[in-house]
Amino acid sequence: MSTSSAASAIALMPHQQQMHDFLVNHPFAGAWLDIGAGKCLTTLAVLQTVRPMGHILVVAPVAIARSTWIDEIEKWGFPIRTKSLIVDENDRKLSKTKRLERFREIATDPPTMYFINQELLTQPSQEAKLLTPVPGAVPAPTISPEATAVLGLLQAQGPLGRDGLVDKYRALVAGYGKNAGPAKAKVRAWIQELVKSALVAWEAYACRSCAGKGCVQCRFGLIDQLPVQKINGQDTIIWPFQTVIIDESQGFKSHDSRRFLALASVRPAVTRLIELTGTPSPNGLQDLWSQVYLLDQGQTLGQNITAYRNRWFTPKMVPGTTTPAKWIPTANAEAEIHQAISHLVMSAQNTSLQLPALSIRDVNVTLPPDLLRAYKDFKRDLVLDIVQTYIGDDGTLTQSVESIIAENQAVLTSKLMQFASGTLYTADADDPATKGRYQVIHDKKIEVAEYLVRNNGGEPVLIAYHFRSDKEQLLRRLGKADIDVQAFDGSRDMVRRWNDKQIPVMLLHPAAAGHGLNLQHGGSTMIWYTLPFSLEHYLQTNGRLFRTGQTKPVTIYRLIAKGTQDERMPSVLAGKQQVQDDLIKAVSGDFNAERALLAALEEEIREDLNDLWASERV
């Protein structure tokens, strides 16, 4: 928790000032600023202007909620009391117990700005793990008498958690006149003895209070834990945050996600809501309904997703079924939707934003002919035979042929991405012991990545990876080559060390760290090891370096394995970006044009009044 006391003088850029004025005058509004254009700073300036009452809640991807806002508040000295609901004062992840304690403190805290990641707004009902006697199991003579007594208590009481069983056993023994009973550590040791002897086992049970429907006993998100009161006969969540800021609002683009439904349920209690994003419609226009609903509760785009789809989309069915595979915008949908939301969202064109040059270079990676044939055969037949090498029980080197099967098109797409990048997951879905297992197919991409790192003039390099196997192979290969490479862990300390140029190569996963982080001071070179299908992930990750404050030309390399799925990814991303660019342009605030229009209208009004006055005089 921290409290800043004196805000530094802030001179907003023209596009930021336009956005500031729009947000000040619209209590429920979306701000679509380009990545790195200062959404956080602009919003803090808005808060300084409107000075909202009560608590403020910032909901964001974990990296942003964990560091970006705190860093900006400290940098500019905003007089805001802050508290994280994710990490402690030393940037260590809060335990569930400590997090729930902070949730409870909200009711008595003075006005505070809280930070929480999207996933912790609400959580599914958690099953309880309880110790359960194994039916028919009989204690062996080697089992201690005390462990046998604990087993007897458990058989009499029924399934219990470990702490509950410890407390009940100690209370039982104390009831026999033996003071407070045995130490808790001793009882836990006896319980462990029973577990190892297969006399008791851990079993999952639905919540006893709600049978899994969801309650404060089994759901541990922020909204789940808030108090509920009867208001007009309805159970109503007591919502303590009058002001809500959603950073990267595209995280709420799914109309049936838990996070959207939870926030929609408390939306009537919010008096100011600000949505921020640089990528409002990454997967197309269908991403907008839920984001806009949180602003106006359905007044603009319809009360539900069905009304939205029926008005502006037509379904494209899965062949042979009545199930929509995707929703296609009608001919007039784009223009009509842009017009419909123009009073709720604004995108200031960053004509005054000075950024260095950006160079995006596709680097071809050539696979050997035999590998390329295997890739094409796999794509055609959905089956790939690979040779597994392992050490047998007798210590000898053994080889076997294993078939990798893509069960459907989605699985095939993922497998082809893996193949192009150099590894292929080989886990057996029916064998948990094989989880995460993969086979190295080739090292051609990693060779090119190493070459680019070595020829970057000693400057730091970000490498964006997709699969865990990519990360592990990069760490192994570059480390073996005496290159200091580290995988980003989400901490503020690692952000600081990167920006101080203390990390020569940092591996970054777009989903975990592609949003909001200010990494522009640490380097200006990025390598896309595997391009994503998500436009959001692509643009946001590029924006870690290509953003305000970057002083050097930015170079982004995209590794493209020739003859593979990699080759179509640039055009896929370009098509998605065109849809989004059109959307942002459509809601851009052209203040000069607006002022000219207002002046013309005022002149017309004056003329009408003059005509009216003249006719009355006559």
XYZ file of C-alpha atoms in Angstrom:
618
model
C 0.000 0.000 0.000
C 1.279 3.481 -0.800
C 0.093 7.064 -0.717
C 1.494 9.774 -2.962
C 1.207 13.303 -1.700
C 2.095 15.854 -4.366
C 1.332 15.539 -8.049
C 3.872 16.832 -10.536
C 2.739 19.280 -13.192
C 1.386 17.314 -16.137
C 1.392 18.661 -19.653
C -0.817 16.354 -21.694
C -0.224 15.969 -25.415
C -3.036 17.292 -27.634
C -4.517 13.838 -28.265
C -4.348 13.090 -24.522
C -6.046 16.395 -23.697
C -8.855 15.562 -26.123
C -9.303 12.213 -24.454
C -9.154 13.822 -21.004
C -11.941 16.260 -21.883
C -14.114 13.501 -23.345
C -13.757 11.304 -20.249
C -14.382 14.188 -17.865
C -17.652 15.030 -19.631
C -18.848 11.412 -20.080
C -19.201 9.401 -16.850
C -19.490 6.144 -18.832
C -17.038 6.187 -21.690
C -14.478 4.189 -23.616
C -11.086 5.600 -24.551
C -9.382 3.963 -27.520
C -5.848 5.257 -27.623
C -3.066 3.665 -29.612
C -0.772 1.332 -27.713
C 1.787 3.355 -25.770
C -0.059 6.651 -26.238
C -0.554 7.329 -22.531
C -3.933 5.871 -21.546
C -2.885 5.399 -17.922
C -1.482 8.905 -17.506
C -4.496 10.481 -19.209
C -6.903 8.606 -16.930
C -4.979 9.633 -13.809
C -5.259 13.244 -14.996
C -9.029 12.721 -15.401
C -9.281 11.478 -11.809
C -7.339 14.512 -10.630
C -9.875 16.718 -12.440
C -13.141 15.048 -11.385
C -11.923 13.919 -7.907
C -14.367 11.011 -7.554
C -15.766 10.083 -4.158
C -15.037 6.767 -2.445
C -13.038 3.806 -3.650
C -11.705 3.313 -7.184
C -11.218 -0.139 -8.713
C -8.768 -0.731 -11.568
C -9.342 -4.041 -13.360
C -6.577 -5.050 -15.738
C -4.404 -7.897 -16.998
C -2.122 -8.977 -14.188
C 1.058 -7.294 -15.463
C -0.681 -3.909 -15.734
C -2.551 -4.221 -12.460
C 0.630 -5.350 -10.737
C 3.011 -2.636 -11.861
C 2.087 -0.132 -14.578
C -0.433 1.964 -12.655
C 1.619 1.973 -9.463
C 4.702 3.047 -11.403
C 2.853 5.919 -13.091
C 1.315 7.124 -9.813
C 4.712 7.106 -8.129
C 6.437 8.708 -11.121
C 4.047 11.662 -11.269
C 3.319 11.897 -7.547
C -0.473 11.652 -7.787
C -2.056 12.061 -4.316
C -3.784 8.682 -4.393
C -3.834 6.004 -1.702
C -3.261 2.667 -3.432
C -3.564 -0.988 -2.472
C -2.957 -4.078 -4.558
C -5.288 -7.061 -4.311
C -2.700 -9.162 -6.189
C 0.693 -8.679 -4.539
C 2.053 -7.396 -1.239
C 4.261 -4.348 -0.684
C 7.302 -6.394 -1.760
C 5.646 -7.464 -5.048
C 5.119 -11.020 -3.799
C 1.901 -12.752 -4.810
C -0.706 -12.666 -2.056
C -1.790 -15.971 -0.596
C -5.499 -16.736 -0.796
C -5.844 -16.065 2.934
C -4.135 -12.686 2.708
C -6.097 -11.737 -0.395
C -9.407 -12.530 1.305
C -8.266 -10.476 4.288
C -7.670 -7.507 1.980
C -11.105 -8.013 0.443
C -12.609 -7.667 3.929
C -10.567 -4.534 4.674
C -12.228 -2.695 1.790
C -15.305 -1.992 3.932
C -13.265 -0.023 6.499
C -10.434 1.414 4.392
C -10.356 5.171 3.660
C -10.880 6.079 -0.018
C -8.388 3.956 -1.941
C -7.511 2.986 -5.500
C -7.428 -0.825 -5.639
C -5.831 -2.955 -8.353
C -6.975 -6.415 -9.347
C -6.411 -8.643 -12.363
C -9.390 -9.715 -14.452
C -9.214 -13.359 -13.343
C -9.708 -12.447 -9.664
C -12.961 -10.537 -10.167
C -14.807 -13.821 -9.821
C -13.824 -17.462 -9.664
C -15.629 -20.765 -10.166
C -16.806 -22.754 -7.188
C -13.860 -24.625 -5.684
C -14.250 -28.228 -4.618
C -13.058 -29.071 -1.122
C -10.289 -31.640 -0.734
C -11.249 -33.786 2.252
C -9.629 -36.750 3.955
C -11.826 -39.794 3.446
C -11.455 -43.296 4.936
C -10.683 -45.876 2.258
C -13.542 -48.447 2.307
C -12.479 -51.870 3.528
C -8.933 -50.794 4.448
C -7.662 -52.422 7.650
C -4.737 -50.932 9.653
C -1.617 -53.078 9.568
C 0.141 -53.959 12.840
C 2.845 -51.456 11.968
C 0.418 -48.522 12.153
C 0.870 -46.564 15.389
C -1.948 -46.632 17.971
C -2.337 -42.855 17.684
C -2.790 -43.026 13.899
C -5.328 -45.808 14.391
C -7.217 -43.573 16.837
C -7.235 -40.722 14.305
C -8.602 -43.133 11.697
C -11.373 -44.180 14.088
C -12.377 -40.560 14.614
C -12.456 -39.939 10.852
C -14.586 -43.040 10.294
C -17.040 -41.784 12.907
C -17.149 -38.157 11.715
C -17.017 -38.649 7.954
C -14.787 -36.730 5.473
C -12.900 -33.779 6.979
C -10.229 -31.313 5.969
C -6.833 -31.818 7.563
C -7.066 -28.855 9.920
C -10.595 -29.845 10.931
C -9.482 -33.378 11.689
C -6.501 -32.116 13.695
C -8.695 -29.822 15.793
C -11.334 -32.474 16.426
C -8.773 -35.069 17.474
C -7.012 -32.656 19.827
C -10.358 -31.619 21.337
C -11.314 -35.275 21.785
C -8.067 -36.079 23.594
C -8.316 -32.896 25.704
C -11.796 -33.985 26.704
C -10.248 -37.033 28.339
C -8.392 -34.730 30.752
C -5.013 -34.597 28.986
C -4.638 -30.816 28.891
C -4.708 -29.365 25.355
C -4.042 -32.651 23.658
C -1.086 -33.540 21.405
C 0.709 -30.914 19.354
C -0.766 -30.171 15.937
C 2.442 -31.281 14.226
C 2.150 -34.715 15.815
C -1.461 -35.143 14.682
C -0.495 -34.106 11.138
C 2.269 -36.735 11.186
C -0.242 -39.426 12.192
C -2.556 -38.300 9.379
C 0.336 -38.527 6.920
C 1.004 -42.034 8.209
C -2.562 -42.981 7.311
C -2.271 -41.436 3.844
C 0.989 -43.250 3.069
C -0.566 -46.521 4.228
C -3.553 -45.973 1.884
C -5.965 -46.062 4.834
C -7.285 -42.585 4.011
C -7.280 -40.634 0.744
C -7.896 -37.093 -0.406
C -11.234 -36.824 -2.221
C -12.900 -33.848 -3.904
C -16.324 -32.768 -2.596
C -18.694 -30.035 -3.693
C -19.164 -27.180 -1.236
C -21.326 -28.314 1.673
C -22.910 -24.869 1.986
C -24.146 -24.486 -1.598
C -23.612 -27.884 -3.254
C -21.339 -26.234 -5.799
C -23.712 -23.464 -6.889
C -21.365 -20.806 -5.539
C -21.046 -19.000 -2.216
C -18.437 -17.206 -0.098
C -17.335 -20.577 1.263
C -16.200 -21.881 -2.114
C -15.766 -18.924 -4.488
C -12.854 -16.619 -3.802
C -13.038 -13.775 -6.322
C -13.601 -10.170 -5.252
C -17.250 -9.979 -6.301
C -17.901 -13.450 -4.837
C -16.719 -12.300 -1.407
C -18.625 -9.007 -1.165
C -21.547 -8.831 1.309
C -25.095 -9.335 0.043
C -28.229 -7.621 1.370
C -31.916 -7.872 0.601
C -33.012 -4.738 -1.261
C -36.606 -4.630 -2.500
C -36.775 -8.361 -1.939
C -33.717 -9.051 -4.110
C -30.309 -10.315 -3.029
C -28.036 -7.382 -3.910
C -24.256 -7.224 -3.787
C -23.000 -4.258 -1.762
C -20.617 -2.718 -4.296
C -18.042 -0.391 -2.681
C -16.397 1.034 -5.819
C -18.221 4.035 -7.294
C -15.514 4.441 -9.945
C -14.334 1.501 -12.051
C -11.536 1.594 -14.617
C -11.180 -1.343 -16.995
C -7.727 -1.306 -18.559
C -7.563 -3.422 -21.734
C -11.340 -3.733 -21.932
C -11.065 -6.291 -24.738
C -10.524 -8.743 -21.871
C -14.319 -8.504 -21.432
C -15.197 -9.153 -25.069
C -16.776 -12.548 -24.327
C -20.458 -12.091 -23.532
C -20.694 -15.320 -21.525
C -17.443 -15.096 -19.586
C -17.623 -15.174 -15.795
C -15.772 -11.877 -15.494
C -18.231 -10.044 -17.775
C -21.324 -11.495 -16.118
C -19.981 -10.678 -12.654
C -19.180 -7.071 -13.540
C -22.476 -6.652 -15.389
C -24.305 -7.702 -12.214
C -22.849 -4.781 -10.227
C -22.824 -2.254 -13.076
C -25.964 -0.408 -11.794
C -24.034 0.569 -8.636
C -21.194 2.212 -10.594
C -21.293 6.007 -11.054
C -18.250 6.386 -13.335
C -16.821 3.711 -15.616
C -13.850 4.164 -17.932
C -12.804 1.539 -20.481
C -9.309 1.755 -21.935
C -7.883 -0.198 -24.860
C -5.747 0.088 -27.931
C -7.261 -3.078 -29.423
C -11.052 -2.871 -28.980
C -11.980 -5.507 -31.569
C -9.107 -8.107 -32.024
C -11.191 -11.593 -32.920
C -13.794 -8.512 -35.236
C -17.020 -6.338 -34.550
C -18.508 -9.214 -32.556
C -16.087 -8.317 -29.736
C -17.860 -5.026 -29.034
C -21.232 -5.948 -27.557
C -20.177 -6.837 -24.016
C -17.709 -3.950 -23.758
C -20.367 -1.450 -24.813
C -22.989 -3.096 -22.569
C -20.853 -2.287 -19.529
C -20.975 1.366 -20.574
C -24.713 1.795 -21.219
C -26.331 -1.464 -20.035
C -27.585 -2.388 -23.483
C -29.136 0.873 -24.651
C -26.995 1.163 -27.781
C -26.242 -2.324 -29.108
C -29.085 -4.294 -27.549
C -29.983 -5.852 -24.218
C -28.289 -9.147 -25.061
C -25.898 -10.688 -27.558
C -28.770 -12.291 -29.477
C -30.357 -8.911 -30.222
C -26.970 -7.582 -31.348
C -26.331 -10.514 -33.654
C -29.835 -10.526 -35.106
C -29.563 -6.848 -35.997
C -26.102 -6.702 -37.561
C -24.836 -10.221 -38.339
C -25.683 -13.351 -40.261
C -24.550 -16.788 -39.081
C -22.187 -19.002 -41.034
C -23.138 -22.537 -40.026
C -20.932 -25.513 -39.388
C -21.547 -27.707 -42.455
C -24.381 -30.160 -41.881
C -25.534 -28.531 -38.627
C -27.568 -25.600 -37.326
C -24.675 -24.422 -35.151
C -23.069 -21.079 -36.145
C -19.336 -21.397 -36.781
C -18.968 -17.610 -36.946
C -21.028 -14.448 -37.357
C -20.554 -12.377 -40.492
C -21.340 -8.619 -40.369
C -24.056 -7.508 -42.779
C -23.287 -4.980 -45.490
C -24.247 -1.934 -43.413
C -23.165 -3.281 -40.027
C -19.783 -1.602 -39.794
C -20.988 1.923 -40.518
C -24.112 1.574 -38.364
C -22.250 0.175 -35.365
C -19.592 2.886 -35.628
C -22.285 5.536 -35.628
C -24.224 3.901 -32.792
C -21.301 3.897 -30.346
C -19.747 7.249 -31.275
C -21.270 8.983 -28.240
C -19.799 6.382 -25.867
C -16.279 5.842 -27.117
C -13.630 8.058 -28.574
C -10.288 7.566 -30.249
C -8.128 10.648 -30.478
C -5.919 10.552 -33.544
C -2.338 10.826 -32.381
C -1.182 13.340 -34.964
C 1.136 14.938 -32.406
C 2.578 11.663 -31.136
C 6.231 11.492 -32.102
C 7.489 7.926 -32.330
C 10.708 6.615 -33.842
C 10.753 4.611 -37.054
C 9.269 1.108 -36.938
C 10.703 -1.619 -39.158
C 8.980 -5.009 -39.380
C 11.111 -7.601 -41.116
C 10.099 -11.128 -42.044
C 13.068 -13.475 -41.712
C 12.759 -16.688 -43.701
C 13.627 -19.970 -42.005
C 14.289 -22.854 -44.394
C 13.431 -26.382 -43.267
C 15.272 -29.407 -44.744
C 13.348 -31.083 -47.607
C 12.593 -34.233 -45.574
C 11.111 -32.184 -42.727
C 9.014 -30.122 -45.120
C 7.667 -33.319 -46.700
C 6.813 -34.648 -43.240
C 5.039 -31.361 -42.448
C 2.931 -31.548 -45.609
C 2.113 -35.223 -45.030
C 1.027 -34.413 -41.473
C -1.183 -31.583 -42.727
C -2.803 -33.946 -45.250
C -3.105 -37.146 -43.209
C -3.393 -35.738 -39.632
C -0.851 -38.379 -38.568
C 2.883 -37.998 -38.032
C 5.311 -40.752 -37.058
C 8.276 -39.622 -34.981
C 11.185 -41.525 -33.484
C 11.356 -41.430 -29.693
C 14.757 -42.044 -28.113
C 14.996 -42.986 -24.451
C 17.092 -44.977 -21.980
C 15.567 -48.368 -21.150
C 15.364 -50.036 -17.755
C 18.636 -51.827 -18.450
C 20.431 -48.560 -19.206
C 20.667 -49.085 -22.951
C 19.665 -46.482 -25.540
C 16.345 -47.496 -27.101
C 14.327 -46.064 -29.978
C 10.666 -46.459 -30.817
C 8.280 -45.010 -33.379
C 5.322 -43.070 -31.994
C 2.365 -41.720 -33.939
C 1.120 -38.176 -33.270
C -2.523 -37.824 -34.260
C -4.377 -34.542 -34.782
C -7.962 -35.343 -33.831
C -9.502 -32.303 -35.482
C -8.664 -29.129 -37.405
C -8.081 -27.059 -34.271
C -5.602 -29.577 -32.890
C -3.926 -29.808 -36.299
C -3.475 -26.034 -36.440
C -1.765 -26.031 -33.058
C 0.422 -28.982 -34.001
C 1.473 -27.313 -37.253
C 2.443 -24.186 -35.313
C 4.536 -26.345 -32.994
C 6.152 -28.178 -35.914
C 7.104 -24.928 -37.662
C 8.716 -23.623 -34.478
C 10.717 -26.782 -33.831
C 8.961 -28.871 -31.187
C 5.936 -31.137 -31.073
C 3.984 -32.069 -27.956
C 3.656 -35.837 -27.604
C 1.695 -36.182 -24.352
C -0.877 -38.964 -24.056
C -4.210 -37.551 -22.913
C -4.913 -40.798 -21.049
C -1.591 -40.761 -19.185
C -1.150 -37.795 -16.780
C 2.517 -38.739 -16.325
C 3.219 -37.605 -19.910
C 1.764 -34.106 -19.468
C 3.984 -31.464 -21.082
C 6.164 -34.001 -22.892
C 7.451 -32.909 -26.287
C 9.885 -33.917 -28.997
C 12.404 -31.563 -30.630
C 11.741 -31.714 -34.399
C 14.316 -29.199 -35.642
C 16.446 -26.282 -34.472
C 16.250 -24.063 -37.559
C 14.263 -21.261 -35.950
C 16.393 -21.254 -32.855
C 19.528 -20.994 -35.005
C 18.135 -17.870 -36.673
C 17.077 -16.406 -33.312
C 20.577 -16.910 -31.933
C 22.085 -15.308 -35.038
C 19.853 -12.216 -34.678
C 20.701 -11.885 -30.978
C 24.458 -12.133 -31.641
C 24.262 -9.565 -34.432
C 22.259 -6.915 -32.573
C 25.276 -4.832 -31.608
C 25.169 -5.916 -27.984
C 21.754 -4.314 -27.474
C 19.044 -6.164 -25.462
C 16.497 -8.260 -27.347
C 12.923 -9.283 -26.500
C 11.820 -12.669 -27.830
C 8.070 -13.357 -27.926
C 7.300 -17.082 -27.704
C 4.081 -19.072 -27.859
C 4.644 -22.575 -26.461
C 6.322 -23.542 -23.198
C 8.511 -25.858 -25.229
C 9.738 -22.807 -27.198
C 10.703 -21.096 -23.942
C 12.529 -24.129 -22.589
C 14.479 -24.678 -25.804
C 15.412 -20.996 -26.067
C 16.611 -20.953 -22.470
C 18.646 -24.122 -23.043
C 20.141 -23.182 -26.419
C 20.971 -19.548 -25.684
C 22.206 -20.369 -22.208
C 24.498 -23.059 -23.605
C 25.826 -20.424 -26.019
C 26.798 -18.203 -23.038
C 24.019 -15.695 -23.782
C 22.370 -14.307 -20.635
C 18.696 -15.116 -21.281
C 15.869 -14.837 -18.757
C 12.135 -15.562 -18.925
C 9.947 -12.692 -17.711
C 8.369 -13.488 -14.339
C 5.911 -10.592 -14.118
C 7.702 -8.784 -11.298
C 8.285 -5.034 -11.066
C 11.920 -5.803 -10.286
C 12.381 -7.570 -13.621
C 10.749 -4.661 -15.466
C 13.229 -2.348 -13.751
C 16.236 -4.531 -14.578
C 15.178 -4.807 -18.229
C 14.762 -1.038 -18.521
C 18.188 -0.604 -16.892
C 19.609 -2.823 -19.677
C 20.637 -5.506 -17.197
C 18.958 -8.346 -19.147
C 20.537 -9.074 -22.560
C 17.704 -11.342 -23.756
C 14.250 -11.546 -22.179
C 11.616 -14.081 -23.198
C 8.052 -12.807 -23.132
C 4.718 -14.609 -23.514
C 2.111 -12.329 -25.143
C -0.818 -13.610 -23.072
C 1.003 -13.093 -19.778
C 3.007 -9.935 -20.408
C 1.872 -8.405 -23.681
C -0.208 -5.622 -22.140
C 0.646 -2.345 -20.492
C 4.288 -2.905 -19.564
C 6.673 -0.031 -20.200
C 9.674 -1.834 -21.681
C 10.686 0.829 -24.193
C 13.680 2.018 -22.175
C 15.449 -1.350 -22.166
C 15.721 -2.098 -25.856
C 14.372 -1.553 -29.351
C 14.588 -5.016 -30.925
C 12.007 -7.800 -30.776
C 11.884 -11.266 -32.298
C 8.579 -13.053 -32.888
C 9.553 -16.697 -32.546
C 5.995 -17.797 -33.383
C 3.389 -15.333 -34.659
C 0.025 -15.522 -32.835
C -3.435 -15.681 -34.372
C -4.556 -12.998 -31.903
C -4.257 -9.463 -33.249
C -4.557 -8.222 -29.674
C -1.530 -10.231 -28.551
C 0.442 -9.192 -31.624
C -0.178 -5.440 -31.380
C 0.045 -5.277 -27.605
C 3.357 -7.125 -27.536
C 4.822 -4.917 -30.261
C 3.681 -1.987 -28.169
C 5.989 -2.911 -25.304
C 8.855 -1.374 -27.299
C 7.131 0.790 -29.929
C 5.562 3.352 -27.611
C 5.989 6.843 -26.196
C 9.409 7.249 -24.620
C 11.218 5.018 -27.108
C 14.264 6.924 -28.366
C 15.611 4.501 -30.980
C 14.201 3.047 -34.201
C 12.323 -0.154 -33.384
C 13.008 -3.343 -35.311
C 10.632 -6.303 -35.089
C 11.731 -9.578 -36.682
C 9.112 -12.211 -37.543
C 10.539 -15.700 -38.017
C 8.706 -17.386 -40.916
C 9.299 -21.083 -41.639
C 8.966 -21.325 -45.413
C 6.315 -23.694 -46.735
C 4.427 -23.784 -43.423
C 1.478 -22.110 -41.784
C 3.835 -19.305 -40.717
C 3.645 -17.836 -44.234
C -0.060 -16.993 -44.005
C 0.104 -15.368 -40.559
C 1.189 -11.853 -41.678
C -1.817 -11.561 -44.022
C -4.198 -12.954 -41.366
C -3.043 -10.323 -38.871
C -3.144 -7.564 -41.504
C -6.783 -8.392 -42.344
C -7.815 -8.250 -38.710
C -5.982 -4.971 -38.208
C -7.836 -3.330 -41.094
C -11.192 -4.034 -39.397
C -9.928 -2.560 -36.155
C -8.327 0.480 -37.804
C -11.612 1.286 -39.538
C -13.433 1.035 -36.204
C -11.011 3.298 -34.350
C -11.004 5.837 -37.162
C -14.795 5.918 -37.201
C -15.036 7.020 -33.552
C -12.063 9.393 -33.631
C -12.781 12.840 -32.283
C -11.990 15.438 -34.941
C -12.304 18.436 -32.663
C -11.545 20.993 -35.381
C -14.371 19.612 -37.507
C -16.688 19.543 -34.502
C -15.917 23.161 -33.651
C -16.555 24.201 -37.247
C -19.870 22.344 -37.218
C -20.911 23.971 -33.943
C -20.012 27.406 -35.280
C -22.135 26.783 -38.385
C -25.059 25.618 -36.256
C -24.787 28.663 -34.012
C -24.845 30.896 -37.083
C -27.989 29.126 -38.342
C -29.642 29.566 -34.961
C -28.810 33.271 -34.936
C -30.282 33.664 -38.418
C -33.439 31.799 -37.371
C -33.805 34.028 -34.309
C -33.262 37.164 -36.391
C -35.910 36.031 -38.858
C -38.311 35.278 -36.000
C -37.657 38.641 -34.373
C -38.166 40.450 -37.683
C -41.463 38.640 -38.418
C -42.809 39.443 -34.948
C -41.825 43.092 -35.307
C -43.677 43.258 -38.636
